[in-house]
Short mmCIF file of C-alpha atoms in Angstrom, two decimals:
data_model
loop_
_atom_site.label_atom_id
_atom_site.label_comp_id
_atom_site.label_asym_id
_atom_site.label_seq_id
_atom_site.Cartn_x
_atom_site.Cartn_y
_atom_site.Cartn_z
CA MET A 1004 0.00 0.00 0.00
CA HIS A 1005 1.25 3.50 -0.84
CA ARG A 1006 2.58 5.20 2.28
CA ASN A 1007 0.71 8.49 1.71
CA SER A 1008 -2.59 6.65 1.27
CA LEU A 1009 -1.97 4.64 4.44
CA VAL A 1010 -1.14 7.78 6.42
CA LYS A 1011 -4.29 9.55 5.21
CA GLY A 1012 -6.43 6.50 6.00
CA LEU A 1013 -4.96 6.12 9.49
CA PHE A 1014 -5.39 9.86 10.03
CA GLY A 1015 -9.09 9.35 9.34
CA ILE A 1016 -9.24 6.39 11.72
CA PHE A 1017 -7.56 8.36 14.51
CA GLY A 1018 -10.01 11.16 13.81
CA VAL A 1019 -12.88 8.73 14.36
CA TRP A 1020 -11.30 7.56 17.60
CA LEU A 1021 -10.55 11.04 18.94
CA THR A 1022 -13.94 12.54 18.14
CA SER A 1023 -15.68 9.54 19.71
CA ALA A 1024 -13.46 9.84 22.78
CA ALA A 1025 -14.24 13.55 23.13
CA LEU A 1026 -17.99 13.00 23.26
CA PRO A 1027 -18.14 11.67 26.86
CA MET A 1028 -16.43 14.83 28.08
CA ILE A 1029 -18.81 17.08 26.15
CA ASN A 1030 -21.84 14.92 27.00
CA SER A 1031 -21.20 15.17 30.74
CA GLY A 1032 -22.12 18.83 30.60
CA MET A 1033 -24.70 18.80 27.82
CA LEU A 1034 -26.77 15.98 29.36
CA LYS A 1035 -27.61 18.32 32.24
CA GLN A 1036 -29.53 20.50 29.79
CA PHE A 1037 -30.67 18.13 27.04
CA SER A 1038 -31.94 14.58 26.72
CA PRO A 1039 -29.90 11.97 24.79
CA GLU A 1040 -32.53 12.14 22.03
CA GLN A 1041 -32.13 15.91 21.68
CA LEU A 1042 -28.34 15.55 21.51
CA LEU A 1043 -28.64 12.86 18.84
CA THR A 1044 -30.82 15.23 16.83
CA ALA A 1045 -28.29 18.03 17.32
CA ARG A 1046 -25.53 15.70 16.17
CA GLY A 1047 -27.31 15.37 12.86
CA VAL A 1048 -29.16 18.63 12.26
CA LEU A 1049 -26.61 21.14 13.52
CA SER A 1050 -23.75 19.23 11.87
CA ALA A 1051 -25.60 19.35 8.54
CA VAL A 1052 -26.04 23.11 8.95
CA LEU A 1053 -22.30 23.51 9.63
CA VAL A 1054 -21.37 21.61 6.45
CA LEU A 1055 -24.00 23.51 4.48
CA VAL A 1056 -22.31 26.76 5.48
CA ILE A 1057 -18.84 25.42 4.66
CA LEU A 1058 -19.95 24.28 1.20
CA ARG A 1059 -21.99 27.45 0.63
CA GLY A 1060 -25.05 25.39 -0.17
CA LYS A 1061 -23.37 23.23 -2.82
CA VAL A 1062 -24.51 19.91 -1.37
CA LEU A 1063 -26.74 18.48 -4.10
CA VAL A 1064 -25.19 15.65 -6.13
CA SER A 1065 -26.39 13.59 -9.09
CA ASP A 1066 -24.75 10.43 -7.74
CA LYS A 1067 -27.41 8.00 -6.50
CA GLY A 1068 -24.77 6.14 -4.51
CA THR A 1069 -24.43 9.09 -2.15
CA TYR A 1070 -28.12 9.06 -1.26
CA LEU A 1071 -28.05 5.28 -0.95
CA MET A 1072 -25.12 5.64 1.46
CA ALA A 1073 -27.16 8.09 3.54
CA LEU A 1074 -30.10 5.67 3.54
CA PHE A 1075 -28.01 2.86 4.99
CA VAL A 1076 -26.32 5.04 7.61
CA SER A 1077 -29.81 6.04 8.75
CA GLY A 1078 -30.62 2.32 9.09
CA ALA A 1079 -27.43 1.79 11.09
CA ALA A 1080 -28.32 4.71 13.37
CA LEU A 1081 -31.85 3.38 13.84
CA GLY A 1082 -30.59 -0.09 14.76
CA LEU A 1083 -28.06 1.36 17.20
CA TYR A 1084 -30.63 3.66 18.81
CA LYS A 1085 -33.26 0.96 19.18
CA GLY A 1086 -30.75 -1.58 20.45
CA ILE A 1087 -29.44 0.73 23.14
CA ARG A 1088 -32.95 1.74 24.23
CA ILE A 1089 -34.14 -1.87 24.47
CA TRP A 1090 -31.28 -3.79 26.09
CA GLY A 1091 -28.52 -1.27 26.80
CA ALA A 1092 -25.37 0.16 25.30
CA SER A 1093 -22.91 -2.62 26.14
CA PRO A 1094 -24.63 -5.57 24.38
CA THR A 1095 -25.55 -3.36 21.43
CA ILE A 1096 -21.95 -2.22 20.97
CA MET A 1097 -20.74 -5.82 21.34
CA VAL A 1098 -22.92 -6.78 18.37
CA ILE A 1099 -22.07 -3.66 16.33
CA THR A 1100 -18.38 -4.49 16.74
CA ALA A 1101 -19.03 -7.47 14.45
CA THR A 1102 -19.50 -5.07 11.51
CA PRO A 1103 -16.21 -6.22 9.88
CA LEU A 1104 -17.73 -9.69 9.50
CA VAL A 1105 -20.42 -8.14 7.29
CA ASN A 1106 -17.69 -6.55 5.16
CA PHE A 1107 -15.81 -9.85 4.94
CA ALA A 1108 -19.01 -11.55 3.74
CA ILE A 1109 -19.68 -8.83 1.16
CA GLY A 1110 -16.04 -8.98 0.06
CA LYS A 1111 -16.33 -12.73 -0.43
CA ILE A 1112 -19.45 -12.27 -2.57
CA ARG A 1113 -17.75 -9.57 -4.64
CA GLY A 1114 -14.57 -11.62 -5.04
CA ARG A 1115 -12.44 -9.23 -3.01
CA ALA A 1116 -9.20 -10.61 -1.59
CA ILE A 1117 -8.69 -10.53 2.17
CA GLN A 1118 -5.65 -8.46 3.09
CA PHE A 1119 -2.90 -10.03 5.21
CA GLY A 1120 -3.42 -9.25 8.87
CA GLU A 1121 -7.15 -8.51 8.59
CA ILE A 1122 -8.30 -11.78 10.14
CA PRO A 1123 -5.98 -11.78 13.20
CA GLY A 1124 -6.44 -8.02 13.58
CA THR A 1125 -10.21 -8.42 13.49
CA VAL A 1126 -10.17 -11.26 16.01
CA MET A 1127 -7.98 -9.33 18.45
CA ILE A 1128 -9.97 -6.10 18.25
CA MET A 1129 -13.37 -7.82 18.51
CA LEU A 1130 -12.23 -10.08 21.34
CA GLY A 1131 -10.72 -7.12 23.17
CA VAL A 1132 -13.98 -5.15 22.99
CA LEU A 1133 -15.96 -8.20 24.11
CA ILE A 1134 -13.68 -8.66 27.13
CA VAL A 1135 -14.12 -5.01 28.14
CA LEU A 1136 -17.91 -4.99 27.77
CA PHE A 1137 -18.88 -8.57 28.66
CA ARG A 1138 -19.07 -8.13 32.43
CA GLN A 1139 -21.27 -5.07 32.29
CA GLN A 1140 -24.73 -6.09 33.47
CA SER A 1141 -27.59 -6.21 30.99
CA SER A 1142 -30.64 -8.43 30.56
CA PHE A 1143 -30.92 -10.40 27.32
CA SER A 1144 -33.55 -9.35 24.80
CA TRP A 1145 -34.31 -10.99 21.46
CA LEU A 1146 -35.77 -7.71 20.23
CA GLY A 1147 -32.68 -5.81 21.31
CA LEU A 1148 -30.48 -8.40 19.59
CA SER A 1149 -32.56 -8.17 16.40
CA TRP A 1150 -32.26 -4.40 16.23
CA SER A 1151 -28.52 -4.62 16.96
CA ILE A 1152 -27.98 -7.15 14.16
CA PHE A 1153 -30.03 -4.97 11.83
CA GLY A 1154 -27.85 -1.98 12.70
CA THR A 1155 -24.69 -4.05 12.19
CA VAL A 1156 -25.71 -5.17 8.71
CA MET A 1157 -26.74 -1.64 7.75
CA ASN A 1158 -23.42 -0.34 9.09
CA GLY A 1159 -21.42 -2.83 7.06
CA ILE A 1160 -23.26 -1.95 3.85
CA PHE A 1161 -22.82 1.75 4.65
CA TYR A 1162 -19.05 1.21 4.86
CA GLU A 1163 -19.11 -0.48 1.46
CA LEU A 1164 -20.97 2.42 -0.11
CA ILE A 1165 -18.67 5.20 1.13
CA PRO A 1166 -15.86 4.56 -1.40
CA LEU A 1167 -18.42 3.96 -4.17
CA SER A 1168 -19.99 7.39 -3.76
CA LYS A 1169 -18.74 9.94 -6.30
CA ALA A 1170 -19.47 12.95 -4.10
CA THR A 1171 -16.78 14.92 -2.29
CA GLN A 1172 -15.92 14.05 1.30
CA PHE A 1173 -17.75 17.13 2.60
CA GLN A 1174 -20.85 16.33 0.54
CA LYS A 1175 -20.86 12.78 1.88
CA THR A 1176 -20.50 14.19 5.38
CA PHE A 1177 -23.47 16.50 4.83
CA TRP A 1178 -25.82 13.74 3.68
CA ASN A 1179 -24.76 11.46 6.52
CA CYS A 1180 -25.54 14.21 9.00
CA VAL A 1181 -28.91 14.84 7.34
CA ALA A 1182 -29.73 11.13 7.57
CA ILE A 1183 -28.82 11.00 11.27
CA GLY A 1184 -30.85 14.12 11.98
CA VAL A 1185 -33.93 12.77 10.22
CA VAL A 1186 -33.79 9.42 12.04
CA ALA A 1187 -33.22 11.09 15.41
CA THR A 1188 -36.12 13.48 14.85
CA ILE A 1189 -38.51 10.70 13.83
CA VAL A 1190 -37.71 8.09 16.49
CA SER A 1191 -37.39 10.53 19.38
CA GLY A 1192 -40.08 13.04 18.47
CA THR A 1193 -37.63 15.87 19.08
CA ASN A 1194 -38.46 19.20 17.49
CA PRO A 1195 -35.23 20.40 15.78
CA THR A 1196 -36.27 24.05 16.11
CA GLU A 1197 -35.84 23.73 19.88
CA LEU A 1198 -32.10 23.46 19.31
CA PHE A 1199 -32.02 27.02 18.00
CA LEU A 1200 -34.13 28.53 20.82
CA VAL A 1201 -31.39 28.54 23.47
CA THR A 1202 -29.13 31.05 25.16
CA PRO A 1203 -25.88 32.02 23.37
CA ALA A 1204 -23.78 30.06 25.89
CA THR A 1205 -25.89 26.93 25.50
CA GLY A 1206 -25.93 27.37 21.74
CA LEU A 1207 -22.14 27.52 21.69
CA GLY A 1208 -22.03 24.25 23.61
CA LEU A 1209 -24.40 22.61 21.13
CA VAL A 1210 -22.32 23.84 18.20
CA LEU A 1211 -19.18 22.40 19.80
CA PHE A 1212 -20.98 19.10 20.34
CA ALA A 1213 -22.17 19.03 16.71
CA LEU A 1214 -18.74 20.06 15.41
CA VAL A 1215 -16.93 17.24 17.22
CA GLY A 1216 -19.53 14.48 17.37
CA GLY A 1217 -21.11 15.16 14.02
CA PHE A 1218 -19.09 17.02 11.42
CA LEU A 1219 -15.54 15.99 12.41
CA TYR A 1220 -16.62 12.43 13.24
CA TRP A 1221 -18.29 11.78 9.88
CA TRP A 1222 -15.62 13.64 7.93
CA SER A 1223 -12.99 11.40 9.56
CA ASN A 1224 -14.99 8.37 8.46
CA MET A 1225 -15.10 9.67 4.90
CA ILE A 1226 -11.31 10.09 4.91
CA ALA A 1227 -10.68 6.63 6.36
CA PHE A 1228 -12.98 4.83 3.92
CA ASP A 1229 -11.92 6.81 0.84
CA LYS A 1230 -11.09 4.31 -1.91
CA GLU A 1231 -7.69 5.99 -2.36
CA ASN A 1232 -6.75 5.41 1.27
CA LEU A 1233 -7.65 2.24 3.22
CA PRO A 1234 -9.33 -0.94 1.92
CA VAL A 1235 -12.92 -1.18 3.15
CA GLN A 1236 -12.33 -4.33 5.18
CA ALA A 1237 -9.25 -2.94 6.94
CA ALA A 1238 -10.92 0.41 7.65
CA SER A 1239 -13.97 -1.40 9.04
CA VAL A 1240 -11.78 -3.36 11.46
CA LEU A 1241 -9.75 -0.34 12.58
CA ALA A 1242 -12.87 1.78 13.08
CA GLN A 1243 -14.02 -0.55 15.86
CA GLY A 1244 -11.20 0.79 18.03
CA GLU A 1245 -13.36 3.84 18.77
CA THR A 1246 -15.16 1.78 21.43
CA ILE A 1247 -11.91 1.36 23.35
CA THR A 1248 -11.05 5.06 23.22
CA VAL A 1249 -14.52 5.98 24.50
CA ILE A 1250 -14.12 3.54 27.39
CA LEU A 1251 -10.68 4.87 28.30
CA VAL A 1252 -11.90 8.47 28.35
CA SER A 1253 -14.99 7.48 30.36
CA THR A 1254 -12.73 5.73 32.86
CA TYR A 1255 -9.96 8.29 33.30
CA LEU A 1256 -11.41 11.70 32.52
CA VAL A 1257 -15.13 11.38 33.20
CA GLY A 1258 -14.99 8.74 35.92
CA GLU A 1259 -18.09 6.89 34.69
CA GLN A 1260 -16.69 3.39 35.18
CA HIS A 1261 -13.85 1.34 36.66
CA LEU A 1262 -12.04 -1.35 34.70
CA SER A 1263 -10.88 -4.63 36.24
CA ALA A 1264 -7.52 -6.21 35.41
CA PHE A 1265 -9.34 -8.61 33.07
CA GLN A 1266 -10.97 -5.71 31.23
CA TRP A 1267 -7.63 -3.95 30.92
CA SER A 1268 -6.32 -7.04 29.16
CA GLY A 1269 -9.13 -6.55 26.66
CA VAL A 1270 -8.07 -2.94 26.08
CA ALA A 1271 -4.47 -4.05 25.53
CA LEU A 1272 -5.54 -6.81 23.13
CA ALA A 1273 -7.69 -4.45 21.04
CA LEU A 1274 -4.92 -1.85 20.83
CA TYR A 1275 -2.38 -4.50 19.87
CA GLY A 1276 -4.76 -5.77 17.19
CA THR A 1277 -4.96 -2.25 15.81
CA TRP A 1278 -1.17 -1.91 15.72
CA TYR A 1279 -0.84 -5.36 14.14
CA LEU A 1280 -3.23 -4.53 11.32
CA ALA A 1281 -1.64 -1.13 10.67
CA ARG A 1282 1.78 -2.76 10.42
CA ALA A 1283 0.45 -5.42 8.06
CA LEU A 1284 -1.03 -2.75 5.79
CA GLN A 1285 2.26 -0.85 5.76
CA LYS A 1286 4.10 -3.91 4.47
CA GLU A 1287 1.71 -4.42 1.53
#
């Protein structure tokens, strides 16, 4: 793999990790003023407005693949939202972490070769996340599992569609944000206009939340999954590391949870899997 492409792709992956990790810190303050549903809506609607301003309204594209990509990311968001609401965040994330398996299956159907290091890297990252989340209490729910699997499949297809879209990275980011905002508005019943009827200080906090958790997060995804940078399967595996970064920030900076020695071994395994895959890609 060309070094510049690898660097750009990994830059996108680290952007996904860092923006995800920053959300717990921002959420700790915003959740005192807004519900999770309102913040999810802000993550979509306000982020779309930010990109609209940056692009000066030039967001319409003739590429059907871009709108199809937005459709599937909305399905992924719906599955994630429903899964978390029904049986909790931990089991939902455990299932969503299996997204690379969807990409492996699609790659097999399309005749795409599996890159060296993807299988062991995938196993280590997935197993590491499972170790970290497994002991967190949650009651089993078939409905929650069904929604989580639905979200996982939609997420995998979404990843496949990103490099196929002919739109620019900013345009892709815009339509992803629009899709998230629409889903959040529909499933939560939140009125988006409420997000604009706040004090200047609160509005600034919402904009910061949307900038980090919406615009920068989705833009980083677009960079990572660009067809000129990382292969879809490798990017899908590496993207799962965002779960670990969120957990580390929640543990050290926000103080939401405490990790046991066994869970720390899961963190180490996932991080090693990430390093292993990145090294394998560098050698190709």
